[in-house]
mmCIF file of C-alpha atoms and ligand atoms in Angstrom:
data_model
loop_
_atom_site.group_PDB
_atom_site.id
_atom_site.type_symbol
_atom_site.label_atom_id
_atom_site.label_comp_id
_atom_site.label_asym_id
_atom_site.label_seq_id
_atom_site.Cartn_x
_atom_site.Cartn_y
_atom_site.Cartn_z
ATOM 1 C CA MET A 138 1.772 20.052 -14.532
ATOM 2 C CA ARG A 139 0.152 18.911 -17.742
ATOM 3 C CA LEU A 140 -2.370 16.095 -18.227
ATOM 4 C CA VAL A 141 -2.496 13.780 -21.216
ATOM 5 C CA ALA A 142 -5.472 11.432 -21.402
ATOM 6 C CA ALA A 143 -6.631 8.436 -23.367
ATOM 7 C CA ALA A 144 -9.858 6.490 -23.058
ATOM 8 C CA ALA A 145 -11.553 3.387 -24.373
ATOM 9 C CA THR A 146 -14.825 1.576 -23.852
ATOM 10 C CA ASP A 147 -15.879 -1.886 -24.935
ATOM 11 C CA VAL A 148 -19.097 -3.899 -24.805
ATOM 12 C CA GLY A 149 -17.288 -6.948 -23.416
ATOM 13 C CA ARG A 150 -18.044 -10.544 -24.409
ATOM 14 C CA VAL A 151 -21.419 -11.156 -22.770
ATOM 15 C CA ARG A 152 -23.632 -8.056 -22.860
ATOM 16 C CA GLU A 153 -25.769 -7.058 -25.836
ATOM 17 C CA GLY A 154 -25.080 -3.341 -25.634
ATOM 18 C CA ASN A 155 -22.669 -0.947 -23.985
ATOM 19 C CA GLU A 156 -24.330 1.016 -21.175
ATOM 20 C CA ASP A 157 -21.085 2.709 -20.080
ATOM 21 C CA SER A 158 -20.265 6.241 -21.161
ATOM 22 C CA ILE A 159 -16.891 7.945 -20.958
ATOM 23 C CA LEU A 160 -15.623 11.474 -21.278
ATOM 24 C CA HIS A 161 -12.178 12.900 -21.693
ATOM 25 C CA ASP A 162 -11.828 16.507 -22.629
ATOM 26 C CA ASP A 163 -8.214 17.595 -22.282
ATOM 27 C CA ARG A 164 -9.060 21.213 -23.104
ATOM 28 C CA LEU A 165 -11.627 21.571 -20.311
ATOM 29 C CA GLY A 166 -9.741 19.146 -18.075
ATOM 30 C CA ILE A 167 -12.753 16.850 -17.485
ATOM 31 C CA PHE A 168 -12.494 13.080 -17.280
ATOM 32 C CA ALA A 169 -15.315 10.740 -16.352
ATOM 33 C CA VAL A 170 -16.673 7.228 -16.409
ATOM 34 C CA ALA A 171 -20.396 6.449 -16.009
ATOM 35 C CA ASP A 172 -21.841 2.939 -15.817
ATOM 36 C CA GLY A 173 -25.556 2.941 -16.606
ATOM 37 C CA MET A 174 -28.199 0.472 -15.483
ATOM 38 C CA GLY A 175 -31.831 -0.175 -16.448
ATOM 39 C CA GLY A 176 -33.590 -2.235 -19.104
ATOM 40 C CA HIS A 177 -34.359 -1.437 -22.757
ATOM 41 C CA GLN A 178 -31.333 0.781 -23.384
ATOM 42 C CA ALA A 179 -32.264 2.889 -20.349
ATOM 43 C CA GLY A 180 -28.783 2.323 -18.878
ATOM 44 C CA GLU A 181 -27.215 3.749 -21.982
ATOM 45 C CA VAL A 182 -29.469 6.799 -21.797
ATOM 46 C CA ALA A 183 -28.733 7.292 -18.094
ATOM 47 C CA SER A 184 -24.942 7.261 -18.448
ATOM 48 C CA ALA A 185 -24.961 9.419 -21.594
ATOM 49 C CA THR A 186 -27.358 11.920 -20.024
ATOM 50 C CA ALA A 187 -25.240 12.148 -16.884
ATOM 51 C CA ILE A 188 -22.009 12.674 -18.829
ATOM 52 C CA GLU A 189 -23.544 15.404 -20.981
ATOM 53 C CA ALA A 190 -24.967 17.235 -17.934
ATOM 54 C CA LEU A 191 -21.616 16.915 -16.177
ATOM 55 C CA ARG A 192 -19.778 18.483 -19.077
ATOM 56 C CA ALA A 193 -22.247 21.364 -19.277
ATOM 57 C CA ALA A 194 -22.053 22.041 -15.523
ATOM 58 C CA ILE A 195 -18.222 22.012 -15.457
ATOM 59 C CA ALA A 196 -18.104 24.249 -18.524
ATOM 60 C CA ALA A 197 -20.403 26.657 -16.650
ATOM 61 C CA GLY A 198 -17.945 26.747 -13.735
ATOM 62 C CA ALA A 199 -19.493 24.354 -11.221
ATOM 63 C CA PRO A 200 -17.248 22.506 -8.742
ATOM 64 C CA VAL A 201 -17.093 18.812 -9.498
ATOM 65 C CA THR A 202 -19.409 17.639 -6.698
ATOM 66 C CA ASP A 203 -22.059 20.156 -7.773
ATOM 67 C CA ALA A 204 -21.622 19.095 -11.370
ATOM 68 C CA VAL A 205 -22.242 15.465 -10.380
ATOM 69 C CA ALA A 206 -25.334 16.572 -8.444
ATOM 70 C CA GLN A 207 -26.553 18.374 -11.556
ATOM 71 C CA ALA A 208 -25.938 15.224 -13.583
ATOM 72 C CA ASN A 209 -28.157 13.431 -11.063
ATOM 73 C CA THR A 210 -30.911 15.988 -11.648
ATOM 74 C CA ALA A 211 -30.688 15.500 -15.383
ATOM 75 C CA VAL A 212 -31.092 11.716 -15.090
ATOM 76 C CA VAL A 213 -33.982 12.017 -12.588
ATOM 77 C CA ASP A 214 -35.745 14.475 -14.900
ATOM 78 C CA LYS A 215 -35.332 12.243 -17.925
ATOM 79 C CA ALA A 216 -36.621 9.175 -16.061
ATOM 80 C CA ARG A 217 -39.722 11.106 -15.002
ATOM 81 C CA ALA A 218 -40.402 12.353 -18.505
ATOM 82 C CA ASP A 219 -40.395 8.894 -20.059
ATOM 83 C CA SER A 220 -42.048 5.931 -18.330
ATOM 84 C CA GLY A 221 -39.828 3.582 -20.370
ATOM 85 C CA MET A 222 -36.850 4.995 -18.545
ATOM 86 C CA LEU A 223 -38.264 4.474 -15.062
ATOM 87 C CA GLY A 224 -35.721 3.071 -12.639
ATOM 88 C CA MET A 225 -32.699 3.890 -14.751
ATOM 89 C CA GLY A 226 -29.570 5.049 -13.035
ATOM 90 C CA THR A 227 -25.841 5.398 -13.445
ATOM 91 C CA THR A 228 -22.634 5.496 -11.505
ATOM 92 C CA MET A 229 -20.308 8.401 -12.032
ATOM 93 C CA THR A 230 -16.643 8.912 -11.252
ATOM 94 C CA ALA A 231 -15.667 12.325 -12.560
ATOM 95 C CA ALA A 232 -12.347 14.143 -12.257
ATOM 96 C CA ILE A 233 -11.642 17.755 -13.086
ATOM 97 C CA GLU A 234 -8.247 19.332 -13.371
ATOM 98 C CA VAL A 235 -7.410 21.767 -10.562
ATOM 99 C CA VAL A 236 -4.138 23.439 -9.568
ATOM 100 C CA GLY A 237 -1.762 20.672 -8.508
ATOM 101 C CA GLY A 238 -4.002 17.727 -9.274
ATOM 102 C CA LEU A 239 -7.528 16.457 -9.740
ATOM 103 C CA ARG A 240 -10.767 16.964 -7.844
ATOM 104 C CA ILE A 241 -12.925 13.876 -8.028
ATOM 105 C CA GLY A 242 -16.687 13.608 -7.559
ATOM 106 C CA HIS A 243 -17.858 10.048 -7.119
ATOM 107 C CA VAL A 244 -21.064 8.041 -6.795
ATOM 108 C CA GLY A 245 -21.389 4.269 -7.263
ATOM 109 C CA ASP A 246 -18.937 1.452 -7.927
ATOM 110 C CA SER A 247 -16.838 2.824 -10.732
ATOM 111 C CA ARG A 248 -13.354 3.599 -9.453
ATOM 112 C CA ALA A 249 -10.420 5.980 -9.503
ATOM 113 C CA TYR A 250 -6.897 4.682 -8.971
ATOM 114 C CA VAL A 251 -3.525 6.377 -9.035
ATOM 115 C CA LEU A 252 -0.232 4.719 -9.916
ATOM 116 C CA ARG A 253 2.742 6.483 -8.329
ATOM 117 C CA ASP A 254 6.283 5.126 -8.232
ATOM 118 C CA GLY A 255 4.976 1.751 -9.335
ATOM 119 C CA ILE A 256 2.439 1.532 -6.488
ATOM 120 C CA LEU A 257 -1.259 1.403 -7.307
ATOM 121 C CA ALA A 258 -3.679 2.984 -4.829
ATOM 122 C CA ARG A 259 -7.442 3.192 -5.067
ATOM 123 C CA VAL A 260 -8.721 6.638 -4.159
ATOM 124 C CA THR A 261 -12.486 6.041 -4.208
ATOM 125 C CA ASP A 262 -14.760 3.881 -2.093
ATOM 126 C CA ASP A 263 -17.243 1.622 -3.852
ATOM 127 C CA HIS A 264 -20.852 2.394 -2.986
ATOM 128 C CA SER A 265 -21.771 -1.239 -3.318
ATOM 129 C CA LEU A 266 -23.412 -3.851 -1.165
ATOM 130 C CA VAL A 267 -20.328 -6.055 -1.034
ATOM 131 C CA GLU A 268 -17.946 -3.246 -0.127
ATOM 132 C CA GLU A 269 -20.273 -2.235 2.707
ATOM 133 C CA LEU A 270 -20.278 -5.842 3.903
ATOM 134 C CA VAL A 271 -16.472 -5.842 3.726
ATOM 135 C CA ARG A 272 -16.267 -2.558 5.641
ATOM 136 C CA GLU A 273 -18.546 -4.000 8.308
ATOM 137 C CA GLY A 274 -16.297 -7.059 8.512
ATOM 138 C CA ARG A 275 -19.071 -9.429 7.489
ATOM 139 C CA ILE A 276 -17.337 -10.819 4.392
ATOM 140 C CA THR A 277 -13.730 -10.855 3.188
ATOM 141 C CA LEU A 278 -12.365 -9.194 0.050
ATOM 142 C CA GLU A 279 -12.016 -12.654 -1.490
ATOM 143 C CA GLN A 280 -15.682 -13.404 -0.780
ATOM 144 C CA ALA A 281 -16.686 -10.010 -2.182
ATOM 145 C CA ALA A 282 -14.958 -10.764 -5.496
ATOM 146 C CA VAL A 283 -17.277 -13.718 -6.158
ATOM 147 C CA HIS A 284 -20.370 -12.535 -4.249
ATOM 148 C CA PRO A 285 -23.604 -13.057 -6.271
ATOM 149 C CA GLN A 286 -24.733 -9.516 -5.453
ATOM 150 C CA ARG A 287 -21.421 -7.859 -6.243
ATOM 151 C CA ASN A 288 -23.077 -5.732 -8.929
ATOM 152 C CA VAL A 289 -25.572 -4.168 -6.511
ATOM 153 C CA VAL A 290 -24.786 -0.502 -5.944
ATOM 154 C CA THR A 291 -26.004 1.340 -2.879
ATOM 155 C CA ARG A 292 -25.720 4.789 -4.397
ATOM 156 C CA ALA A 293 -26.336 5.942 -7.969
ATOM 157 C CA LEU A 294 -27.415 8.933 -9.994
ATOM 158 C CA GLY A 295 -31.043 9.050 -11.186
ATOM 159 C CA ILE A 296 -32.668 7.334 -8.211
ATOM 160 C CA ASP A 297 -33.512 10.273 -5.972
ATOM 161 C CA GLU A 298 -33.449 14.058 -6.129
ATOM 162 C CA ASP A 299 -30.870 14.045 -3.383
ATOM 163 C CA VAL A 300 -27.553 12.338 -3.904
ATOM 164 C CA GLU A 301 -24.529 12.104 -1.682
ATOM 165 C CA VAL A 302 -21.399 12.778 -3.736
ATOM 166 C CA ASP A 303 -17.966 11.737 -2.448
ATOM 167 C CA ASP A 304 -15.391 14.481 -2.850
ATOM 168 C CA VAL A 305 -11.730 13.498 -3.266
ATOM 169 C CA ALA A 306 -8.886 16.008 -3.587
ATOM 170 C CA LEU A 307 -6.059 14.178 -5.337
ATOM 171 C CA GLU A 308 -2.684 15.903 -5.492
ATOM 172 C CA LEU A 309 -0.506 14.738 -8.351
ATOM 173 C CA THR A 310 3.084 14.919 -9.446
ATOM 174 C CA GLY A 311 4.901 14.314 -12.710
ATOM 175 C CA GLY A 312 4.946 10.616 -13.614
ATOM 176 C CA ASP A 313 1.675 9.801 -11.859
ATOM 177 C CA ARG A 314 -0.889 7.857 -13.866
ATOM 178 C CA VAL A 315 -4.566 8.067 -12.928
ATOM 179 C CA LEU A 316 -7.092 5.450 -13.976
ATOM 180 C CA LEU A 317 -10.856 5.854 -13.961
ATOM 181 C CA CYS A 318 -12.749 2.654 -14.743
ATOM 182 C CA SER A 319 -16.102 0.932 -14.613
ATOM 183 C CA ASP A 320 -16.612 -2.318 -12.720
ATOM 184 C CA GLY A 321 -16.307 -4.217 -15.990
ATOM 185 C CA LEU A 322 -12.548 -3.733 -15.527
ATOM 186 C CA SER A 323 -12.144 -3.934 -11.739
ATOM 187 C CA GLY A 324 -14.572 -6.853 -11.510
ATOM 188 C CA MET A 325 -12.610 -8.905 -14.039
ATOM 189 C CA LEU A 326 -9.040 -8.066 -13.009
ATOM 190 C CA ARG A 327 -7.308 -8.008 -9.665
ATOM 191 C CA ASP A 328 -5.642 -4.756 -8.608
ATOM 192 C CA THR A 329 -2.223 -6.390 -9.044
ATOM 193 C CA ASP A 330 -3.069 -7.206 -12.684
ATOM 194 C CA ILE A 331 -4.310 -3.668 -13.306
ATOM 195 C CA SER A 332 -1.114 -2.331 -11.745
ATOM 196 C CA THR A 333 1.078 -4.520 -13.955
ATOM 197 C CA ILE A 334 -0.664 -3.402 -17.139
ATOM 198 C CA LEU A 335 -0.471 0.270 -16.117
ATOM 199 C CA ARG A 336 3.264 -0.068 -15.503
ATOM 200 C CA ARG A 337 4.091 -2.032 -18.637
ATOM 201 C CA ASN A 338 2.354 0.206 -21.185
ATOM 202 C CA ALA A 339 4.039 3.586 -21.287
ATOM 203 C CA GLU A 340 1.787 4.981 -23.987
ATOM 204 C CA ALA A 341 -1.690 5.875 -22.648
ATOM 205 C CA ASP A 342 -3.727 4.804 -25.700
ATOM 206 C CA ALA A 343 -2.002 1.428 -25.883
ATOM 207 C CA CYS A 344 -2.431 1.010 -22.141
ATOM 208 C CA ALA A 345 -6.187 1.676 -22.313
ATOM 209 C CA ARG A 346 -6.439 -0.929 -25.049
ATOM 210 C CA ALA A 347 -4.372 -3.437 -23.063
ATOM 211 C CA LEU A 348 -6.632 -3.063 -20.021
ATOM 212 C CA ILE A 349 -9.725 -3.775 -22.093
ATOM 213 C CA ASP A 350 -8.101 -6.763 -23.789
ATOM 214 C CA ALA A 351 -7.129 -8.187 -20.398
ATOM 215 C CA ALA A 352 -10.679 -7.782 -19.016
ATOM 216 C CA ASN A 353 -12.065 -9.515 -22.103
ATOM 217 C CA ASP A 354 -9.484 -12.287 -21.790
ATOM 218 C CA ALA A 355 -10.663 -12.749 -18.197
ATOM 219 C CA GLY A 356 -14.257 -13.223 -19.372
ATOM 220 C CA GLY A 357 -15.513 -9.785 -20.367
ATOM 221 C CA GLU A 358 -18.711 -10.302 -18.394
ATOM 222 C CA ASP A 359 -19.631 -6.609 -18.304
ATOM 223 C CA ASN A 360 -19.062 -3.468 -20.314
ATOM 224 C CA ILE A 361 -15.493 -2.225 -19.813
ATOM 225 C CA SER A 362 -14.485 1.432 -19.689
ATOM 226 C CA VAL A 363 -11.185 3.053 -18.862
ATOM 227 C CA VAL A 364 -9.841 6.605 -18.834
ATOM 228 C CA ILE A 365 -6.107 7.010 -18.338
ATOM 229 C CA ILE A 366 -4.695 10.385 -17.319
ATOM 230 C CA ASP A 367 -0.924 10.774 -17.429
ATOM 231 C CA VAL A 368 0.638 13.589 -15.437
ATOM 232 C CA ILE A 369 3.508 15.306 -17.209
ATOM 233 C CA GLY A 370 5.661 17.141 -14.676
ATOM 234 C CA GLU A 371 7.050 20.582 -15.378
ATOM 235 C CA GLU A 372 9.702 22.700 -13.708
ATOM 236 C CA GLY A 373 8.446 24.491 -10.630
ATOM 237 C CA ASP A 374 5.983 21.741 -9.691
ATOM 238 C CA LEU A 375 5.939 20.997 -5.987
ATOM 239 C CA PRO A 376 5.987 17.395 -4.814
ATOM 240 C CA PRO A 377 2.582 16.357 -3.519
ATOM 241 C CA ALA A 378 1.687 14.984 -0.124
ATOM 242 C CA PRO A 379 1.786 11.181 0.233
ATOM 243 C CA LEU A 380 -1.089 9.288 -1.305
ATOM 244 C CA PRO A 381 -4.215 9.177 0.808
ATOM 245 C CA GLU A 382 -5.075 5.803 2.240
ATOM 246 C CA ILE A 383 -8.300 4.392 0.940
ATOM 247 C CA GLY A 384 -11.140 6.099 2.740
ATOM 248 C CA ILE A 385 -8.962 8.815 4.255
ATOM 249 C CA GLY A 386 -8.849 10.999 1.191
ATOM 250 C CA THR A 387 -12.519 10.454 0.561
ATOM 251 C CA THR A 388 -14.792 12.968 2.151
ATOM 252 C CA ALA A 389 -18.458 12.298 1.820
ATOM 253 C CA VAL A 390 -20.285 15.472 1.044
ATOM 254 C CA ARG A 391 -23.994 15.885 1.155
ATOM 255 C CA ALA A 392 -24.449 17.619 -2.165
ATOM 256 C CA ALA A 393 -27.090 20.269 -2.374
ATOM 257 C CA ALA A 394 -30.519 18.975 -3.252
ATOM 258 C CA ALA A 395 -30.747 18.614 -6.972
ATOM 259 C CA ARG A 396 -33.273 21.399 -7.465
ATOM 260 C CA SER A 397 -31.551 23.932 -5.275
ATOM 261 C CA ALA A 398 -28.165 23.123 -6.795
ATOM 262 C CA ALA A 399 -29.558 24.034 -10.175
ATOM 263 C CA THR A 400 -30.764 27.426 -8.950
ATOM 264 C CA SER A 401 -27.808 28.416 -6.754
ATOM 265 C CA ALA A 402 -24.779 30.135 -8.190
ATOM 266 C CA PRO A 403 -22.388 27.314 -9.139
ATOM 267 C CA ALA A 404 -19.194 29.214 -8.426
ATOM 268 C CA ALA A 405 -20.248 30.007 -4.854
ATOM 269 C CA ALA A 406 -21.480 26.515 -4.145
ATOM 270 C CA THR A 407 -18.286 24.937 -2.898
ATOM 271 C CA THR A 408 -18.493 21.879 -0.709
ATOM 272 C CA GLU A 409 -18.477 22.041 3.071
ATOM 273 C CA ALA A 410 -15.440 19.826 3.327
ATOM 274 C CA ALA A 411 -13.284 21.926 1.030
ATOM 275 C CA PRO A 412 -11.655 24.350 3.517
ATOM 276 C CA LEU A 413 -10.552 21.595 5.902
ATOM 277 C CA ARG A 414 -9.175 19.479 3.111
ATOM 278 C CA ALA A 415 -7.399 22.415 1.503
ATOM 279 C CA ARG A 416 -5.721 23.348 4.784
ATOM 280 C CA ARG A 417 -4.573 19.795 5.361
ATOM 281 C CA THR A 418 -3.095 19.464 1.888
ATOM 282 C CA SER A 419 -1.324 22.811 2.021
ATOM 283 C CA VAL A 420 0.360 21.850 5.300
ATOM 284 C CA GLY A 421 1.438 18.566 3.790
ATOM 285 C CA ARG A 422 2.733 20.367 0.745
ATOM 286 C CA LEU A 423 4.705 22.835 2.856
ATOM 287 C CA ALA A 424 6.251 20.022 4.886
ATOM 288 C CA TRP A 425 7.389 18.309 1.720
ATOM 289 C CA ALA A 426 8.747 21.535 0.294
ATOM 290 C CA ILE A 427 10.880 22.390 3.346
ATOM 291 C CA LEU A 428 11.988 18.841 4.137
ATOM 292 C CA PRO A 429 14.957 18.924 1.709
ATOM 293 C CA VAL A 430 16.022 22.299 3.157
ATOM 294 C CA ILE A 431 15.945 20.879 6.683
ATOM 295 C CA LEU A 432 17.931 17.843 5.572
ATOM 296 C CA VAL A 433 20.560 19.966 3.818
ATOM 297 C CA LEU A 434 20.900 22.392 6.753
ATOM 298 C CA GLY A 435 21.021 19.540 9.251
ATOM 299 C CA GLY A 436 23.583 17.692 7.179
ATOM 300 C CA THR A 437 25.710 20.806 6.790
ATOM 301 C CA PHE A 438 25.536 21.485 10.529
ATOM 302 C CA LEU A 439 26.632 17.946 11.357
ATOM 303 C CA ALA A 440 29.380 18.019 8.738
ATOM 304 C CA LEU A 441 30.795 21.324 10.041
ATOM 305 C CA ASN A 442 30.738 20.065 13.631
ATOM 306 C CA TRP A 443 32.420 16.875 12.551
ATOM 307 C CA TYR A 444 35.000 18.953 10.715
ATOM 308 C CA ALA A 445 35.554 21.146 13.787
ATOM 309 C CA ARG A 446 36.111 18.081 15.987
ATOM 310 C CA SER A 447 38.579 16.578 13.532
ATOM 311 C CA GLN A 448 40.899 19.627 13.545
ATOM 312 C CA TYR A 449 43.836 20.424 15.850
ATOM 313 C CA TYR A 450 45.738 23.621 16.435
ATOM 314 C CA VAL A 451 48.675 24.859 18.426
ATOM 315 C CA GLY A 452 48.003 27.669 20.879
ATOM 316 C CA PHE A 453 48.557 29.058 24.350
ATOM 317 C CA ASP A 454 46.596 27.670 27.264
ATOM 318 C CA GLY A 455 47.397 30.485 29.661
ATOM 319 C CA GLU A 456 51.204 30.412 29.790
ATOM 320 C CA GLN A 457 51.379 26.826 28.547
ATOM 321 C CA VAL A 458 51.966 25.745 24.961
ATOM 322 C CA ALA A 459 49.154 23.383 24.063
ATOM 323 C CA VAL A 460 47.634 21.359 21.249
ATOM 324 C CA TYR A 461 43.889 21.947 21.038
ATOM 325 C CA ARG A 462 41.287 19.750 19.414
ATOM 326 C CA GLY A 463 38.849 21.918 17.483
ATOM 327 C CA VAL A 464 39.132 25.114 15.508
ATOM 328 C CA PRO A 465 40.288 28.427 17.007
ATOM 329 C CA GLY A 466 37.340 30.258 18.532
ATOM 330 C CA GLY A 467 35.211 27.130 18.484
ATOM 331 C CA PHE A 468 32.379 26.244 16.152
ATOM 332 C CA LEU A 469 28.690 26.108 17.077
ATOM 333 C CA LEU A 470 28.358 23.269 19.571
ATOM 334 C CA TRP A 471 32.029 22.373 19.660
ATOM 335 C CA ASP A 472 34.437 24.474 21.724
ATOM 336 C CA PRO A 473 38.122 23.611 21.416
ATOM 337 C CA GLN A 474 39.484 21.243 24.054
ATOM 338 C CA VAL A 475 43.076 21.095 25.304
ATOM 339 C CA GLU A 476 44.346 17.762 24.044
ATOM 340 C CA TRP A 477 47.925 17.943 25.238
ATOM 341 C CA THR A 478 50.249 20.434 26.932
ATOM 342 C CA SER A 479 53.987 20.765 26.527
ATOM 343 C CA GLU A 480 55.942 20.135 29.708
ATOM 344 C CA VAL A 481 59.122 21.471 28.146
ATOM 345 C CA ILE A 482 58.363 24.983 26.996
ATOM 346 C CA GLU A 483 56.204 27.839 28.220
ATOM 347 C CA ARG A 484 55.416 31.256 26.835
ATOM 348 C CA GLY A 485 58.371 32.794 28.710
ATOM 349 C CA ASP A 486 60.826 30.432 26.980
ATOM 350 C CA LEU A 487 59.955 31.723 23.529
ATOM 351 C CA ASN A 488 61.351 34.640 21.594
ATOM 352 C CA ASP A 489 58.974 36.838 19.606
ATOM 353 C CA SER A 490 58.938 34.819 16.406
ATOM 354 C CA GLN A 491 58.542 31.538 18.327
ATOM 355 C CA GLU A 492 55.704 33.042 20.323
ATOM 356 C CA LEU A 493 54.072 34.020 17.034
ATOM 357 C CA VAL A 494 54.230 30.381 15.859
ATOM 358 C CA VAL A 495 52.021 29.498 18.831
ATOM 359 C CA SER A 496 49.778 32.565 19.028
ATOM 360 C CA ARG A 497 48.753 32.525 15.373
ATOM 361 C CA GLU A 498 47.000 29.193 16.052
ATOM 362 C CA ASP A 499 47.780 27.267 12.873
ATOM 363 C CA THR A 500 45.269 24.485 12.291
ATOM 364 C CA PHE A 501 46.106 20.920 11.268
ATOM 365 C CA GLY A 502 44.121 17.881 10.163
ATOM 366 C CA SER A 503 45.647 15.570 12.777
ATOM 367 C CA PHE A 504 46.991 15.639 16.308
ATOM 368 C CA ALA A 505 50.377 14.331 15.099
ATOM 369 C CA GLU A 506 50.930 17.289 12.774
ATOM 370 C CA ALA A 507 50.093 19.831 15.497
ATOM 371 C CA ARG A 508 52.192 17.971 18.052
ATOM 372 C CA ASP A 509 55.087 17.942 15.578
ATOM 373 C CA VAL A 510 55.094 21.750 15.489
ATOM 374 C CA VAL A 511 55.446 21.872 19.263
ATOM 375 C CA ASP A 512 58.104 19.143 19.222
ATOM 376 C CA ARG A 513 60.163 21.136 16.775
ATOM 377 C CA LEU A 514 59.628 24.273 18.832
ATOM 378 C CA GLU A 515 60.828 22.427 21.917
ATOM 379 C CA ASP A 516 63.877 21.268 19.946
ATOM 380 C CA ARG A 517 64.601 24.837 18.944
ATOM 381 C CA VAL A 518 64.307 26.164 22.440
ATOM 382 C CA PHE A 519 66.060 23.252 24.168
ATOM 383 C CA PRO A 520 68.093 21.418 21.511
ATOM 384 C CA PRO A 521 68.292 17.663 22.242
ATOM 385 C CA THR A 522 71.825 17.443 20.962
ATOM 386 C CA THR A 523 74.855 16.987 23.187
ATOM 387 C CA SER A 524 76.168 20.250 21.903
ATOM 388 C CA THR A 525 74.826 23.549 23.192
ATOM 389 C CA THR A 526 75.522 25.243 19.902
ATOM 390 C CA VAL A 527 72.787 24.820 17.355
ATOM 391 C CA GLY A 528 72.658 24.910 13.601
ATOM 392 C CA PRO A 529 69.982 26.632 11.516
ATOM 393 C CA THR A 530 67.353 23.906 11.556
ATOM 394 C CA GLY A 531 63.843 23.541 12.777
ATOM 395 C CA LEU A 532 61.055 25.939 11.984
ATOM 396 C CA SER A 533 62.749 27.667 9.087
ATOM 397 C CA GLY A 534 60.088 26.491 6.704
ATOM 398 C CA THR A 535 57.288 28.181 8.574
ATOM 399 C CA THR A 536 58.734 31.027 10.584
ATOM 400 C CA GLY A 537 62.097 31.877 9.182
ATOM 401 C CA THR A 538 63.639 31.751 12.638
ATOM 402 C CA THR A 539 67.033 30.213 13.040
ATOM 403 C CA GLY A 540 68.492 27.936 15.599
ATOM 404 C CA ALA A 541 70.636 30.667 16.939
ATOM 405 C CA SER A 542 67.702 32.941 17.615
ATOM 406 C CA GLY A 543 66.029 30.184 19.607
ATOM 407 C CA ALA A 544 68.975 29.567 21.855
ATOM 408 C CA THR A 545 68.474 30.700 25.387
ATOM 409 C CA GLY A 546 71.723 29.566 26.899
ATOM 410 C CA LEU A 547 69.969 27.066 29.126
ATOM 411 C CA PRO A 548 71.164 23.466 29.126
ATOM 412 C CA ALA A 549 69.310 20.939 26.993
ATOM 413 C CA THR A 550 67.016 19.182 29.417
ATOM 414 C CA ARG A 551 64.430 17.195 27.561
ATOM 415 C CA PRO A 552 62.515 14.838 29.717
HETATM 416 MN MN1 MN B 649 -20.792 -2.274 -15.034
#
């Protein structure tokens, strides 16, 4: 799996400055969107500070949720150091490349989406007043879209030393397209519009540009930021588990307190939810990997049984000459069944070569063909002609026996 990213940010058509910050570092595999808030350029400082701290923490080996917690510390520290920055904060949706996909740390109302097979799914929850009201069933999604307080976030970096960071493990496969964006995009465009633009623009840079143009065309009321991450599949990649439903794949993790996170060893500070999540995804991955094998084996089994049931052979049923349905010896669930028994000839009526015709259990694709062998054998043993002397006809093609050798001297008595 290989990731190719493109990003763009735009001030929009209403705001004076751009308080969003974005990051895409293909080499380190870090992608992030931060949407700052606070007067007098404080929002700009908050988002830029958070992004820089995030990059430094990831580069030092921190897991993504710890890195977001460290970004929180950096913004809190900066706000304390400068009274002009008091009250500043920022959202952050950050994704780092891991084996098989992305690990996302998330705080606020920026979003991560994934487009797979033409279907767009959101993989982060908004930490916003309106989304909480929607979750509680107090307003509808339609009401949320036009709610006067739709910009109010309930969680952000820079507000408190402690921050709760959502942790999303996103498994990816070749052809997937991931979008990180600020609310200047998702607040201006419906998900269906975002989906359409993501599908229609194959090239990531052009797609990022098209998203921003569409948000501006819709009003551009806020700063607009997008990061697009295309997943290039490679041989040996396993298919991922199905997309998580919104909320299911999101595991809220109480990140370590900002101060203690800074002092603890980053590599050891994995999140509490990680083992459970990892186990669940590996089971899902295994199921997907063995599913084709099960289907092929099951299909082969059914096909062979069907084949066995569609075959007929001539053989002895005790002393009787019979046509069996099935294959000699049976196959798996299907033992041969006697389909028909000759009432004309028995084992004792046959000479050695005729007995061999029956005992070697030749198999045929239809009942008629098998029955024909017995019919001809009956004709050889008890010729249906008015004459008791017989010419060299019958089974010559298969056994080399002649009419004379089949004659027993008994009268022709075919029922
Ligand atoms: Mn915004």
